Amino acid sequence: MTGGDRILGIDPGSRITGYGVIDRQGSNLGFVSCGTIRTGRGRPLAERLVEIYDGLVNVIDLHAPDIAVVEEVFVARNPRSALLLGQARGVAVLAAMKSGIRVYDYTPRVVKQAVAGYGQADKAQVQRMVRALLGLSALPGNDAADALAVAICHANHSPFVTGPAAG
Amino acid sequence: MTGGDRILGIDPGSRITGYGVIDRQGSNLGFVSCGTIRTGRGRPLAERLVEIYDGLVNVIDLHAPDIAVVEEVFVARNPRSALLLGQARGVAVLAAMKSGIRVYDYTPRVVKQAVAGYGQADKAQVQRMVRALLGLSALPGNDAADALAVAICHANHSPFVTGPAAG
C-alpha cells in the first residue's frame, strides 16, 4: 500500500470551511492550493450544507486528491455549536466519500503536535509553522492554515513509499 | 403555494435513522411507510454517513415525498454525542436537499406538542399517539415513531390547501 501523494485537508465549519491541498513526494511536502468555502450569511442551514458539500466536491474535482483528512473534534463550546459543527463535518466527510477518496481523521492535539511540535499551539503558531513547512510566501488565513495543518499531519503520520535510501 | 401532500419525517442518528412517510389529504393523514436505516456496527463513521445518505436517498426515490422534515435538536447529552448526531443530521438534510425537496425543521418540544398535546411527552406516549393518529394496526418502533411524529407535526403546522368548506 503506497498511500496517495496528494492530500486534501478540511477544516469544516457551518460558516467557513477551510481547505488545503498538498503534495507529498518522499519526505518533501509541496503546496498545491488552499482557500475557504464561505456559506451565505442568513441563509438556512440546509442551504449552507449544500454549499459546503458542493464547494468541496468542486475542490476535489479540480485538484484530484488521493486522500482527505478532516479534523476529529471532540470538544465544542457547547452542544449547540457542536451540532452545527457536526452537520458541517458530516457533509464534508460525505463529499470526500462520494468522490471516492478515503477519509482519515486526527484529533486537534495530534494535528498541532505534528505541525508546531506541541499539542497546545495557538492559531498564530499553526499559521507560521504551516507557512514555514510549505515554504509559502505569505501567511495563509486561519481556516486555510488549519486545513493545511491537518493535511501536513497526515503526511507525517502515514507511511512513506519505501524506496532506496534518500539521496 | 399549496405545500406538498407527501411528507417524509426523519429522525437522524449515527446508528439508527428513523424515517416515516405520510400523505396529507385535506385534514386527513394517511400512513405510507416507515422504517429505520441501521448503520454497520463497528464501521468507520465516514462509511456510516454514506449509509445514512444512501438509505435516505433510496427512501426518497421510492416514495417521492414533496417535503422532508428533520427534528431540530438543540440539546444533546454532551458535545461528543452532539457532534455525532450533528454529522448524521447533516447528511440527512443533504439527502433531501440533493433530491430536490424542501427541508423543514421543528424542535422536539413542538413535535411532542403536535402529536401528544404537550411538549414533555415520553417516547411511549409518542408511539401510542402516532399509532392512533395514523390508524396503525401495531405500534411503530421508537425511531420510526419519532420520524412519523415529525412528519405529523409538519402536517399540522403548515397551511392546508384551501377549498370549499369540508363536507
XYZ file of C-alpha atoms in Angstrom:
334
model
C 0.000 0.000 0.000
C 1.657 3.198 -1.114
C -0.818 5.812 0.134
C -1.837 8.677 -2.076
C 0.527 11.519 -2.732
C -1.967 14.345 -2.907
C -3.699 15.141 0.354
C -6.741 17.345 0.961
C -7.119 18.739 4.466
C -10.516 20.058 5.530
C -11.415 22.302 8.460
C -15.218 22.209 8.441
C -17.483 24.908 9.811
C -21.067 25.953 9.184
C -19.932 29.470 8.155
C -16.396 28.965 6.895
C -14.889 25.694 5.753
C -11.148 25.802 5.131
C -9.409 23.504 2.690
C -5.786 22.909 1.825
C -4.175 20.641 -0.735
C -0.578 19.445 -0.556
C 1.575 17.004 -2.458
C 3.884 14.608 -0.691
C 6.849 13.346 -2.672
C 9.025 11.158 -0.491
C 9.625 13.284 2.571
C 9.027 16.581 0.734
C 5.794 18.476 1.036
C 4.592 20.752 -1.741
C 1.852 23.333 -1.566
C -0.901 22.964 -4.166
C -3.829 25.109 -3.113
C -5.786 26.415 -0.168
C -8.843 28.512 0.444
C -12.202 28.763 2.126
C -15.796 27.996 1.328
C -17.949 30.718 2.888
C -21.610 29.966 3.208
C -24.294 32.563 2.663
C -24.989 34.686 5.727
C -28.559 34.421 6.875
C -29.318 31.511 4.591
C -30.992 28.453 6.078
C -28.605 25.814 7.393
C -29.891 23.259 4.870
C -28.743 25.502 2.013
C -25.400 26.175 3.656
C -24.810 22.434 3.994
C -25.338 22.110 0.239
C -22.860 24.966 -0.356
C -20.221 23.218 1.756
C -20.813 19.898 0.038
C -20.792 21.353 -3.481
C -17.777 23.538 -2.717
C -15.726 20.592 -1.524
C -16.794 18.416 -4.436
C -15.547 21.221 -6.719
C -12.215 21.370 -4.900
C -11.878 17.587 -5.200
C -12.761 17.634 -8.897
C -10.252 20.416 -9.518
C -7.275 19.071 -7.577
C -7.969 15.317 -7.598
C -6.584 14.475 -4.137
C -5.993 10.821 -3.251
C -6.899 11.267 0.394
C -8.992 13.589 2.518
C -8.261 14.385 6.143
C -10.767 16.002 8.454
C -10.039 17.056 11.997
C -11.847 14.892 14.510
C -13.327 17.277 17.026
C -14.449 16.035 20.422
C -14.921 19.276 22.231
C -17.025 22.259 21.317
C -18.037 25.276 23.303
C -21.484 23.820 23.862
C -23.852 21.192 22.447
C -25.497 23.734 20.131
C -22.237 24.677 18.418
C -21.258 21.000 18.388
C -24.456 20.215 16.484
C -23.741 22.949 13.933
C -20.123 21.889 13.533
C -21.190 18.250 13.320
C -23.552 18.948 10.425
C -20.825 20.776 8.507
C -18.366 17.973 9.262
C -20.869 15.325 8.143
C -21.367 16.809 4.689
C -17.602 17.438 4.362
C -16.846 13.780 5.038
C -19.639 12.776 2.666
C -18.225 14.983 -0.106
C -14.947 13.075 0.084
C -16.550 9.639 0.370
C -18.922 10.303 -2.533
C -15.939 11.466 -4.605
C -14.350 8.067 -3.989
C -11.479 9.173 -1.785
C -10.557 7.788 1.615
C -11.115 9.868 4.709
C -8.809 9.984 7.701
C -9.106 11.947 10.882
C -6.822 13.208 13.620
C -7.581 14.995 16.834
C -6.664 18.701 17.062
C -3.978 17.861 19.621
C -2.247 15.460 17.233
C -2.501 17.986 14.387
C -0.904 20.745 16.461
C 1.761 18.357 17.695
C 2.552 17.430 14.073
C 2.943 20.969 12.749
C 4.027 23.017 15.758
C 5.707 20.447 17.970
C 3.245 20.610 20.825
C -0.455 19.970 21.236
C -1.430 23.296 22.765
C -0.119 25.510 19.948
C -2.319 28.515 19.196
C -3.725 29.527 15.816
C -0.948 32.037 15.054
C 1.733 29.419 15.729
C -0.037 26.946 13.448
C -0.199 29.581 10.701
C 3.517 30.374 10.976
C 4.544 26.718 11.024
C 2.340 25.854 8.050
C 3.918 28.740 6.158
C 7.424 27.556 7.044
C 6.804 23.858 6.367
C 5.332 24.559 2.928
C 7.611 27.474 2.037
C 4.717 29.837 1.451
C 5.487 33.465 0.599
C 2.642 34.711 2.823
C 0.759 33.589 5.901
C -2.312 31.546 4.970
C -5.589 32.618 6.570
C -6.683 30.932 9.769
C -9.115 28.458 8.286
C -6.945 27.558 5.309
C -3.937 27.168 7.645
C -5.893 24.773 9.862
C -6.858 22.730 6.817
C -3.255 22.645 5.562
C -2.127 21.627 9.054
C -4.440 18.620 9.003
C -3.054 17.592 5.613
C 0.544 18.014 6.850
C -0.291 15.952 9.925
C -1.474 13.081 7.753
C 1.591 13.345 5.532
C 3.819 12.989 8.592
C 1.845 10.162 10.163
C 1.165 7.873 7.240
C 3.877 5.629 5.861
C 6.107 6.972 3.121
C 6.559 4.994 -0.036
C 9.660 2.923 0.621
C 12.491 3.188 -1.817
C 16.268 3.390 -1.993
C 17.922 5.426 0.755
C 17.051 9.049 0.089
C 19.820 10.813 -1.829
C -48.414 27.858 -2.566
C -50.141 24.593 -1.789
C -47.382 22.683 0.031
C -46.669 19.102 -0.833
C -49.040 16.396 0.209
C -46.495 13.667 0.891
C -44.260 14.311 3.865
C -41.076 12.484 4.878
C -40.128 12.733 8.550
C -36.552 11.900 9.524
C -35.135 11.126 12.963
C -31.392 11.073 12.301
C -28.836 9.152 14.332
C -25.349 7.826 13.687
C -26.513 4.253 14.492
C -30.214 4.286 13.710
C -32.006 6.775 11.492
C -35.778 6.531 11.571
C -37.965 7.609 8.687
C -41.705 7.895 8.218
C -43.772 8.883 5.208
C -47.333 10.158 5.411
C -49.848 11.603 2.993
C -51.935 14.599 3.867
C -55.234 14.966 2.043
C -57.116 17.950 3.346
C -57.150 17.410 7.095
C -56.725 13.628 6.818
C -53.394 11.947 7.388
C -52.577 8.643 5.732
C -49.730 6.304 6.591
C -47.449 5.420 3.671
C -44.309 3.837 5.091
C -41.884 3.864 7.976
C -38.691 2.120 8.957
C -35.100 2.533 10.037
C -31.693 2.751 8.427
C -29.242 0.917 10.670
C -25.591 1.601 10.054
C -22.941 -1.095 10.271
C -21.713 -1.696 13.799
C -18.010 -1.111 14.157
C -17.727 0.538 10.751
C -15.954 3.886 10.491
C -18.207 6.901 10.896
C -17.419 8.064 7.343
C -18.920 4.845 5.953
C -21.923 5.077 8.230
C -22.611 8.604 6.983
C -22.671 7.250 3.442
C -25.104 4.511 4.535
C -27.441 7.097 6.063
C -27.261 9.323 2.994
C -27.766 6.479 0.505
C -30.527 4.944 2.616
C -32.482 8.184 2.703
C -31.968 8.847 -0.993
C -33.440 5.373 -1.595
C -36.445 6.148 0.593
C -36.964 9.415 -1.272
C -36.662 7.733 -4.665
C -39.130 5.050 -3.618
C -41.818 7.216 -2.023
C -41.284 10.562 -3.768
C -42.144 12.876 -0.852
C -42.703 16.569 -1.559
C -41.238 17.724 1.715
C -38.764 16.476 4.294
C -38.895 17.361 7.960
C -35.993 16.811 10.331
C -36.130 17.433 14.046
C -34.041 20.420 15.061
C -32.101 19.315 18.101
C -30.523 21.871 20.407
C -29.654 19.729 23.342
C -27.612 16.577 23.486
C -26.189 14.707 26.428
C -22.737 16.134 25.728
C -20.718 17.789 22.949
C -19.378 14.424 21.774
C -22.831 12.956 21.169
C -23.932 16.288 19.687
C -21.087 16.057 17.165
C -22.091 12.506 16.207
C -25.757 13.415 15.942
C -24.872 16.554 14.000
C -22.968 14.595 11.385
C -25.897 12.206 10.901
C -28.307 15.142 10.723
C -26.098 16.940 8.191
C -26.108 14.090 5.699
C -29.843 13.511 6.260
C -30.615 17.134 5.392
C -28.274 16.916 2.408
C -30.015 13.767 1.131
C -33.287 15.682 0.972
C -31.768 18.840 -0.498
C -29.862 16.897 -3.163
C -33.088 15.073 -4.033
C -34.667 18.431 -4.719
C -37.128 18.512 -1.845
C -37.562 21.268 0.715
C -36.475 20.711 4.284
C -38.291 21.991 7.370
C -37.421 21.571 10.987
C -39.204 21.716 14.310
C -37.902 21.465 17.828
C -38.622 18.261 19.774
C -40.921 20.227 22.097
C -43.071 21.405 19.198
C -43.169 17.896 17.728
C -44.319 16.367 21.025
C -46.848 19.135 21.480
C -48.221 18.420 17.999
C -48.697 14.682 18.419
C -49.218 14.193 22.145
C -50.618 17.532 23.239
C -47.759 18.530 25.488
C -44.065 19.128 24.999
C -42.761 16.775 27.651
C -44.390 13.604 26.297
C -42.221 10.499 26.597
C -41.338 8.075 23.824
C -44.086 5.598 24.675
C -46.723 8.324 24.552
C -45.406 9.493 21.169
C -45.582 5.918 19.853
C -49.176 5.469 21.024
C -50.319 8.819 19.639
C -48.642 8.217 16.271
C -50.398 4.853 16.105
C -53.760 6.426 16.924
C -53.379 9.436 14.610
C -52.437 7.268 11.626
C -54.727 4.333 12.474
C -51.870 1.839 12.524
C -52.611 -1.757 13.472
C -49.431 -2.012 15.545
C -47.131 0.265 17.500
C -44.321 1.601 15.308
C -40.779 1.220 16.684
C -39.279 4.089 18.630
C -37.196 5.595 15.836
C -39.848 5.185 13.151
C -42.456 6.657 15.521
C -40.271 9.707 16.143
C -39.880 10.196 12.397
C -43.624 9.845 11.810
C -44.230 12.314 14.648
C -42.057 14.916 12.930
C -43.992 14.420 9.696
C -47.333 14.703 11.531
C -46.105 17.863 13.236
C -45.389 19.477 9.890
C -48.760 18.372 8.513
C -50.474 20.099 11.430
C -48.385 23.264 11.282
C -48.285 24.029 7.584
C -51.266 25.532 5.823
C -53.844 23.234 4.301
C -54.852 23.710 0.729
C -57.873 25.972 0.945
C -61.055 24.840 -0.656
C -64.807 24.736 -0.098
C -65.936 24.072 3.465
C -65.052 20.470 4.218
C -68.054 18.188 3.614
